[in-house]
mmCIF file of C-alpha atoms in Angstrom:
data_model
loop_
_atom_site.group_PDB
_atom_site.id
_atom_site.type_symbol
_atom_site.label_atom_id
_atom_site.label_comp_id
_atom_site.label_asym_id
_atom_site.label_seq_id
_atom_site.Cartn_x
_atom_site.Cartn_y
_atom_site.Cartn_z
ATOM 1 C CA UNK A 1 0.000 0.000 0.000
ATOM 2 C CA UNK A 2 1.444 3.461 -0.849
ATOM 3 C CA UNK A 3 2.677 5.358 2.215
ATOM 4 C CA UNK A 4 0.213 8.179 1.541
ATOM 5 C CA UNK A 5 -2.720 5.742 1.672
ATOM 6 C CA UNK A 6 -1.413 4.170 4.873
ATOM 7 C CA UNK A 7 -1.077 7.603 6.429
ATOM 8 C CA UNK A 8 -4.608 8.582 5.434
ATOM 9 C CA UNK A 9 -6.194 5.380 6.734
ATOM 10 C CA UNK A 10 -4.313 5.637 10.013
ATOM 11 C CA UNK A 11 -5.253 9.249 10.639
ATOM 12 C CA UNK A 12 -8.866 8.763 9.556
ATOM 13 C CA UNK A 13 -9.429 5.831 11.804
ATOM 14 C CA UNK A 14 -7.198 6.630 14.741
ATOM 15 C CA UNK A 15 -8.749 5.253 17.862
ATOM 16 C CA UNK A 16 -11.329 3.144 16.109
ATOM 17 C CA UNK A 17 -9.782 -0.063 17.364
ATOM 18 C CA UNK A 18 -12.299 0.583 20.054
ATOM 19 C CA UNK A 19 -14.814 -0.924 17.714
ATOM 20 C CA UNK A 20 -13.542 -4.379 18.708
ATOM 21 C CA UNK A 21 -15.041 -3.842 22.141
ATOM 22 C CA UNK A 22 -17.448 -2.650 20.979
ATOM 23 C CA UNK A 23 -17.571 -4.033 18.702
ATOM 24 C CA UNK A 24 -16.827 -4.673 21.990
ATOM 25 C CA UNK A 25 -19.897 -4.838 23.962
ATOM 26 C CA UNK A 26 -22.283 -7.214 25.630
ATOM 27 C CA UNK A 27 -25.782 -8.197 26.064
ATOM 28 C CA UNK A 28 -28.317 -5.527 26.617
ATOM 29 C CA UNK A 29 -31.206 -3.946 27.814
ATOM 30 C CA UNK A 30 -33.295 -1.453 29.441
ATOM 31 C CA UNK A 31 -36.327 -2.548 31.279
ATOM 32 C CA UNK A 32 -38.800 -1.917 34.006
ATOM 33 C CA UNK A 33 -37.539 -1.560 37.541
ATOM 34 C CA UNK A 34 -37.488 -4.632 39.763
ATOM 35 C CA UNK A 35 -36.503 -5.386 43.328
ATOM 36 C CA UNK A 36 -34.272 -8.272 42.252
ATOM 37 C CA UNK A 37 -33.456 -9.576 38.778
ATOM 38 C CA UNK A 38 -33.289 -13.197 39.866
ATOM 39 C CA UNK A 39 -35.347 -14.009 42.973
ATOM 40 C CA UNK A 40 -34.490 -17.518 44.136
ATOM 41 C CA UNK A 41 -31.989 -18.013 41.296
ATOM 42 C CA UNK A 42 -28.348 -18.929 41.905
ATOM 43 C CA UNK A 43 -25.794 -16.376 40.572
ATOM 44 C CA UNK A 44 -24.467 -18.706 37.855
ATOM 45 C CA UNK A 45 -27.997 -19.490 36.666
ATOM 46 C CA UNK A 46 -28.966 -15.801 36.633
ATOM 47 C CA UNK A 47 -25.907 -14.928 34.547
ATOM 48 C CA UNK A 48 -26.626 -17.800 32.149
ATOM 49 C CA UNK A 49 -30.219 -16.605 31.720
ATOM 50 C CA UNK A 50 -29.014 -13.079 30.896
ATOM 51 C CA UNK A 51 -26.545 -14.487 28.356
ATOM 52 C CA UNK A 52 -29.310 -16.520 26.736
ATOM 53 C CA UNK A 53 -31.385 -13.375 26.325
ATOM 54 C CA UNK A 54 -28.721 -11.878 24.060
ATOM 55 C CA UNK A 55 -29.180 -14.441 21.300
ATOM 56 C CA UNK A 56 -32.466 -13.001 19.998
ATOM 57 C CA UNK A 57 -31.506 -9.316 20.117
ATOM 58 C CA UNK A 58 -32.233 -7.461 16.876
ATOM 59 C CA UNK A 59 -30.842 -4.020 17.766
ATOM 60 C CA UNK A 60 -29.309 -2.051 20.626
ATOM 61 C CA UNK A 61 -27.920 1.314 21.693
ATOM 62 C CA UNK A 62 -25.136 1.689 24.213
ATOM 63 C CA UNK A 63 -22.386 3.916 25.576
ATOM 64 C CA UNK A 64 -18.957 2.926 26.793
ATOM 65 C CA UNK A 65 -16.078 4.471 28.682
ATOM 66 C CA UNK A 66 -12.747 3.298 30.048
ATOM 67 C CA UNK A 67 -9.221 2.331 29.038
ATOM 68 C CA UNK A 68 -8.114 0.092 26.166
ATOM 69 C CA UNK A 69 -4.622 -1.430 25.732
ATOM 70 C CA UNK A 70 -2.645 0.774 23.352
ATOM 71 C CA UNK A 71 -5.474 3.288 22.979
ATOM 72 C CA UNK A 72 -5.611 5.028 26.351
ATOM 73 C CA UNK A 73 -8.873 6.439 27.664
ATOM 74 C CA UNK A 74 -11.872 6.198 25.394
ATOM 75 C CA UNK A 75 -15.512 7.251 25.401
ATOM 76 C CA UNK A 76 -18.076 6.250 22.805
ATOM 77 C CA UNK A 77 -21.751 6.066 21.929
ATOM 78 C CA UNK A 78 -23.078 3.550 19.434
ATOM 79 C CA UNK A 79 -26.166 1.988 17.882
ATOM 80 C CA UNK A 80 -26.323 -1.346 16.104
ATOM 81 C CA UNK A 81 -28.818 -3.346 14.088
ATOM 82 C CA UNK A 82 -28.215 -7.075 13.570
ATOM 83 C CA UNK A 83 -30.705 -7.613 10.730
ATOM 84 C CA UNK A 84 -29.884 -5.895 8.476
ATOM 85 C CA UNK A 85 -26.355 -5.515 9.760
ATOM 86 C CA UNK A 86 -25.590 -1.865 10.403
ATOM 87 C CA UNK A 87 -23.714 0.156 13.006
ATOM 88 C CA UNK A 88 -22.987 3.770 13.872
ATOM 89 C CA UNK A 89 -20.398 4.860 16.435
ATOM 90 C CA UNK A 90 -18.802 8.091 17.616
ATOM 91 C CA UNK A 91 -15.724 7.766 19.826
ATOM 92 C CA UNK A 92 -13.037 9.916 21.371
ATOM 93 C CA UNK A 93 -9.569 8.633 22.268
ATOM 94 C CA UNK A 94 -7.055 10.305 24.577
ATOM 95 C CA UNK A 95 -4.278 8.826 22.426
ATOM 96 C CA UNK A 96 -5.232 10.916 19.405
ATOM 97 C CA UNK A 97 -7.192 13.655 21.138
ATOM 98 C CA UNK A 98 -9.727 13.494 18.322
ATOM 99 C CA UNK A 99 -13.243 12.196 17.720
ATOM 100 C CA UNK A 100 -13.781 9.480 15.113
ATOM 101 C CA UNK A 101 -17.048 8.445 13.506
ATOM 102 C CA UNK A 102 -17.549 4.939 12.176
ATOM 103 C CA UNK A 103 -20.468 3.459 10.223
ATOM 104 C CA UNK A 104 -21.161 0.020 8.800
ATOM 105 C CA UNK A 105 -23.802 -0.026 6.047
ATOM 106 C CA UNK A 106 -24.382 -2.601 3.274
ATOM 107 C CA UNK A 107 -21.138 -4.455 4.073
ATOM 108 C CA UNK A 108 -19.079 -1.279 3.775
ATOM 109 C CA UNK A 109 -17.119 0.411 6.552
ATOM 110 C CA UNK A 110 -16.985 4.216 6.603
ATOM 111 C CA UNK A 111 -14.473 6.166 8.708
ATOM 112 C CA UNK A 112 -14.505 9.882 9.477
ATOM 113 C CA UNK A 113 -11.468 11.308 11.264
ATOM 114 C CA UNK A 114 -12.535 14.952 11.324
ATOM 115 C CA UNK A 115 -11.364 18.111 9.517
ATOM 116 C CA UNK A 116 -7.637 17.377 9.701
ATOM 117 C CA UNK A 117 -8.049 13.949 8.096
ATOM 118 C CA UNK A 118 -10.354 15.426 5.428
ATOM 119 C CA UNK A 119 -7.509 17.650 4.238
ATOM 120 C CA UNK A 120 -5.654 14.552 3.058
ATOM 121 C CA UNK A 121 -8.718 13.314 1.190
ATOM 122 C CA UNK A 122 -9.199 16.405 -0.910
ATOM 123 C CA UNK A 123 -11.717 17.851 1.520
ATOM 124 C CA UNK A 124 -13.906 14.734 1.694
ATOM 125 C CA UNK A 125 -14.874 13.678 5.184
ATOM 126 C CA UNK A 126 -15.391 9.917 4.809
ATOM 127 C CA UNK A 127 -13.188 7.008 3.770
ATOM 128 C CA UNK A 128 -15.034 3.916 2.491
ATOM 129 C CA UNK A 129 -13.745 0.352 2.766
ATOM 130 C CA UNK A 130 -15.499 -2.666 1.254
ATOM 131 C CA UNK A 131 -15.503 -5.135 4.147
ATOM 132 C CA UNK A 132 -16.090 -8.146 1.892
ATOM 133 C CA UNK A 133 -12.949 -7.319 -0.094
ATOM 134 C CA UNK A 134 -10.641 -6.190 2.711
ATOM 135 C CA UNK A 135 -8.629 -9.419 2.892
ATOM 136 C CA UNK A 136 -5.022 -8.733 3.839
ATOM 137 C CA UNK A 137 -5.779 -5.022 3.866
ATOM 138 C CA UNK A 138 -8.180 -5.629 6.736
ATOM 139 C CA UNK A 139 -5.391 -7.263 8.748
ATOM 140 C CA UNK A 140 -3.130 -4.293 8.011
ATOM 141 C CA UNK A 141 -5.773 -1.788 9.065
ATOM 142 C CA UNK A 142 -6.525 -3.743 12.224
ATOM 143 C CA UNK A 143 -2.820 -3.797 13.097
ATOM 144 C CA UNK A 144 -2.771 -0.019 12.770
ATOM 145 C CA UNK A 145 -5.620 0.391 15.245
ATOM 146 C CA UNK A 146 -8.501 1.063 12.854
ATOM 147 C CA UNK A 147 -10.657 -1.843 14.031
ATOM 148 C CA UNK A 148 -11.667 -2.614 10.426
ATOM 149 C CA UNK A 149 -11.343 -6.361 10.925
ATOM 150 C CA UNK A 150 -13.565 -6.178 14.021
ATOM 151 C CA UNK A 151 -16.247 -3.783 12.796
ATOM 152 C CA UNK A 152 -18.785 -6.491 11.960
ATOM 153 C CA UNK A 153 -18.770 -8.005 15.458
ATOM 154 C CA UNK A 154 -22.000 -8.330 17.378
ATOM 155 C CA UNK A 155 -21.422 -6.553 20.717
ATOM 156 C CA UNK A 156 -23.808 -8.952 22.487
ATOM 157 C CA UNK A 157 -20.947 -11.442 22.815
ATOM 158 C CA UNK A 158 -18.932 -9.976 25.692
ATOM 159 C CA UNK A 159 -21.660 -9.889 28.323
ATOM 160 C CA UNK A 160 -21.953 -13.658 27.945
ATOM 161 C CA UNK A 161 -18.297 -14.089 28.990
ATOM 162 C CA UNK A 162 -19.224 -14.317 32.662
ATOM 163 C CA UNK A 163 -21.006 -17.624 32.071
ATOM 164 C CA UNK A 164 -17.536 -19.190 31.797
ATOM 165 C CA UNK A 165 -16.486 -18.076 35.293
ATOM 166 C CA UNK A 166 -16.294 -20.686 38.063
ATOM 167 C CA UNK A 167 -16.627 -18.151 40.887
ATOM 168 C CA UNK A 168 -19.705 -16.070 39.963
ATOM 169 C CA UNK A 169 -21.138 -14.356 43.020
ATOM 170 C CA UNK A 170 -23.939 -11.917 43.794
ATOM 171 C CA UNK A 171 -22.554 -8.572 44.975
ATOM 172 C CA UNK A 172 -25.858 -6.849 45.749
ATOM 173 C CA UNK A 173 -28.615 -4.720 44.208
ATOM 174 C CA UNK A 174 -27.924 -1.366 42.564
ATOM 175 C CA UNK A 175 -29.767 1.201 40.429
ATOM 176 C CA UNK A 176 -28.290 1.872 36.966
ATOM 177 C CA UNK A 177 -29.822 4.708 34.908
ATOM 178 C CA UNK A 178 -32.972 4.493 36.997
ATOM 179 C CA UNK A 179 -33.264 0.710 36.568
ATOM 180 C CA UNK A 180 -33.056 -1.623 39.560
ATOM 181 C CA UNK A 181 -30.441 -4.312 38.904
ATOM 182 C CA UNK A 182 -28.617 -7.171 40.559
ATOM 183 C CA UNK A 183 -24.825 -6.927 40.490
ATOM 184 C CA UNK A 184 -22.818 -10.122 39.787
ATOM 185 C CA UNK A 185 -19.045 -10.562 39.543
ATOM 186 C CA UNK A 186 -16.437 -13.177 38.701
ATOM 187 C CA UNK A 187 -13.122 -13.894 37.012
ATOM 188 C CA UNK A 188 -12.902 -15.846 33.769
ATOM 189 C CA UNK A 189 -10.073 -16.985 31.511
ATOM 190 C CA UNK A 190 -10.488 -16.816 27.740
ATOM 191 C CA UNK A 191 -10.049 -20.599 27.652
ATOM 192 C CA UNK A 192 -13.078 -20.958 29.934
ATOM 193 C CA UNK A 193 -15.054 -18.506 27.755
ATOM 194 C CA UNK A 194 -14.445 -20.748 24.731
ATOM 195 C CA UNK A 195 -15.394 -23.865 26.671
ATOM 196 C CA UNK A 196 -18.644 -22.313 27.899
ATOM 197 C CA UNK A 197 -19.558 -21.272 24.347
ATOM 198 C CA UNK A 198 -19.038 -24.797 23.068
ATOM 199 C CA UNK A 199 -21.471 -26.214 25.632
ATOM 200 C CA UNK A 200 -24.555 -24.060 25.688
ATOM 201 C CA UNK A 201 -24.941 -21.848 22.612
ATOM 202 C CA UNK A 202 -26.230 -22.229 19.091
ATOM 203 C CA UNK A 203 -23.789 -21.997 16.185
ATOM 204 C CA UNK A 204 -24.350 -18.295 15.490
ATOM 205 C CA UNK A 205 -23.919 -17.271 19.141
ATOM 206 C CA UNK A 206 -20.860 -19.485 19.491
ATOM 207 C CA UNK A 207 -19.223 -17.945 16.432
ATOM 208 C CA UNK A 208 -19.925 -14.423 17.725
ATOM 209 C CA UNK A 209 -18.341 -15.196 21.057
ATOM 210 C CA UNK A 210 -15.309 -16.929 19.525
ATOM 211 C CA UNK A 211 -14.737 -13.977 17.238
ATOM 212 C CA UNK A 212 -14.946 -11.630 20.194
ATOM 213 C CA UNK A 213 -12.444 -13.745 22.147
ATOM 214 C CA UNK A 214 -9.991 -13.386 19.265
ATOM 215 C CA UNK A 215 -10.028 -9.609 19.732
ATOM 216 C CA UNK A 216 -8.932 -9.956 23.346
ATOM 217 C CA UNK A 217 -6.300 -12.523 22.464
ATOM 218 C CA UNK A 218 -4.783 -10.028 20.023
ATOM 219 C CA UNK A 219 -4.572 -7.512 22.889
ATOM 220 C CA UNK A 220 -2.645 -10.061 24.944
ATOM 221 C CA UNK A 221 -5.449 -10.388 27.507
ATOM 222 C CA UNK A 222 -5.824 -13.949 28.795
ATOM 223 C CA UNK A 223 -8.145 -13.457 31.778
ATOM 224 C CA UNK A 224 -10.888 -10.966 32.626
ATOM 225 C CA UNK A 225 -12.396 -9.791 35.902
ATOM 226 C CA UNK A 226 -16.017 -9.050 35.073
ATOM 227 C CA UNK A 227 -18.917 -7.272 36.764
ATOM 228 C CA UNK A 228 -22.435 -7.569 35.380
ATOM 229 C CA UNK A 229 -25.633 -5.700 36.289
ATOM 230 C CA UNK A 230 -28.822 -7.596 35.330
ATOM 231 C CA UNK A 231 -32.305 -6.059 35.361
ATOM 232 C CA UNK A 232 -35.664 -7.538 36.326
ATOM 233 C CA UNK A 233 -36.243 -8.961 32.844
ATOM 234 C CA UNK A 234 -32.906 -10.809 32.916
ATOM 235 C CA UNK A 235 -31.298 -8.382 30.450
ATOM 236 C CA UNK A 236 -27.780 -7.102 31.046
ATOM 237 C CA UNK A 237 -28.003 -3.382 31.756
ATOM 238 C CA UNK A 238 -24.285 -2.776 32.309
ATOM 239 C CA UNK A 239 -21.031 -4.708 32.443
ATOM 240 C CA UNK A 240 -17.420 -3.919 33.248
ATOM 241 C CA UNK A 241 -14.346 -5.837 32.038
ATOM 242 C CA UNK A 242 -10.849 -5.552 33.516
ATOM 243 C CA UNK A 243 -7.615 -7.232 32.501
ATOM 244 C CA UNK A 244 -3.987 -6.739 31.503
ATOM 245 C CA UNK A 245 -2.899 -6.639 27.856
ATOM 246 C CA UNK A 246 0.458 -6.508 26.108
ATOM 247 C CA UNK A 247 0.122 -2.739 25.640
ATOM 248 C CA UNK A 248 -1.436 -1.784 28.945
ATOM 249 C CA UNK A 249 -4.546 -2.247 31.075
ATOM 250 C CA UNK A 250 -8.073 -3.002 29.940
ATOM 251 C CA UNK A 251 -10.868 -1.439 32.002
ATOM 252 C CA UNK A 252 -14.037 -0.865 30.016
ATOM 253 C CA UNK A 253 -17.619 -0.269 31.169
ATOM 254 C CA UNK A 254 -20.523 -0.656 28.726
ATOM 255 C CA UNK A 255 -24.028 0.588 29.596
ATOM 256 C CA UNK A 256 -26.979 -0.367 27.428
ATOM 257 C CA UNK A 257 -29.523 2.348 26.782
ATOM 258 C CA UNK A 258 -32.182 0.280 25.013
ATOM 259 C CA UNK A 259 -32.721 -2.926 23.051
ATOM 260 C CA UNK A 260 -34.869 -4.048 20.116
ATOM 261 C CA UNK A 261 -35.852 -0.509 19.157
ATOM 262 C CA UNK A 262 -35.458 0.680 15.529
ATOM 263 C CA UNK A 263 -31.902 1.610 14.518
ATOM 264 C CA UNK A 264 -31.365 3.269 11.143
ATOM 265 C CA UNK A 265 -27.884 3.855 9.756
ATOM 266 C CA UNK A 266 -27.339 5.523 6.382
ATOM 267 C CA UNK A 267 -24.227 5.710 4.240
ATOM 268 C CA UNK A 268 -22.500 9.126 4.060
ATOM 269 C CA UNK A 269 -23.176 11.224 0.917
ATOM 270 C CA UNK A 270 -21.264 9.856 -2.065
ATOM 271 C CA UNK A 271 -19.950 13.331 -2.832
ATOM 272 C CA UNK A 272 -18.306 13.483 0.594
ATOM 273 C CA UNK A 273 -16.758 9.998 0.429
ATOM 274 C CA UNK A 274 -13.457 8.649 -0.888
ATOM 275 C CA UNK A 275 -13.464 4.963 -1.840
ATOM 276 C CA UNK A 276 -10.223 3.360 -0.676
ATOM 277 C CA UNK A 277 -10.374 0.724 -3.425
ATOM 278 C CA UNK A 278 -10.580 3.427 -6.079
ATOM 279 C CA UNK A 279 -7.861 5.425 -4.341
ATOM 280 C CA UNK A 280 -5.515 2.438 -4.512
ATOM 281 C CA UNK A 281 -6.485 1.708 -8.100
ATOM 282 C CA UNK A 282 -5.687 5.283 -9.109
ATOM 283 C CA UNK A 283 -2.369 5.104 -7.253
ATOM 284 C CA UNK A 284 -1.412 1.911 -9.075
ATOM 285 C CA UNK A 285 -2.408 3.491 -12.364
#
């Protein structure tokens, strides 16, 4: 790839590796208040029920904040639809000091790095990447922190991680965004996450979780301390993940605003978009 193209993609997408968590996220929900999310239910069973609820989710909105290995402090807000697959995210990273927008529409990934990045794209704000044709380019972009290889992940996978823990315990009851929840906690290794997925999930859910595990393995994280807040309808309202990666600590909290409500994501205007495939073709020409 020409150095100018590498520079543009890096600057446009700086900080978007966050999409892996997000792209990195968990199971979901906002719901009516309740005195206890799992009356008479053992902690492990309550966590398993919440994980099961994630499999039928069609859309969700969430916010996240914390620290990612190699990225520093991050904040983000996102919305995702599973069918059809679409996602919109706005995130800010302390590493770059800038805000990045990311959209996934019709199997294409769009990245907007702000005014400074637009200067290198002839004034156009968005860079388009065809996700189905990324191939080795996707690996290169992921290595540079763009999160392109992770952008199609379903964020419902991470909240199910706690089902693999052998020491799940009930911490107490707490109110999150006005919703009464039960707080659970435990420690789980990625090996146990994979084993739990193999036992109790359908093929689609298992593949989502395995793909999510790969993102953490690339960070060098091999075990996660996890807290989970479950509402009265057995939906995960919030979860927090902590661990140590090759490039620093992981400490991310994801709060779900709502679930199964309409999410519409549109592609940026064609006149304000540069197609990376065409850019490379022109460079080769």
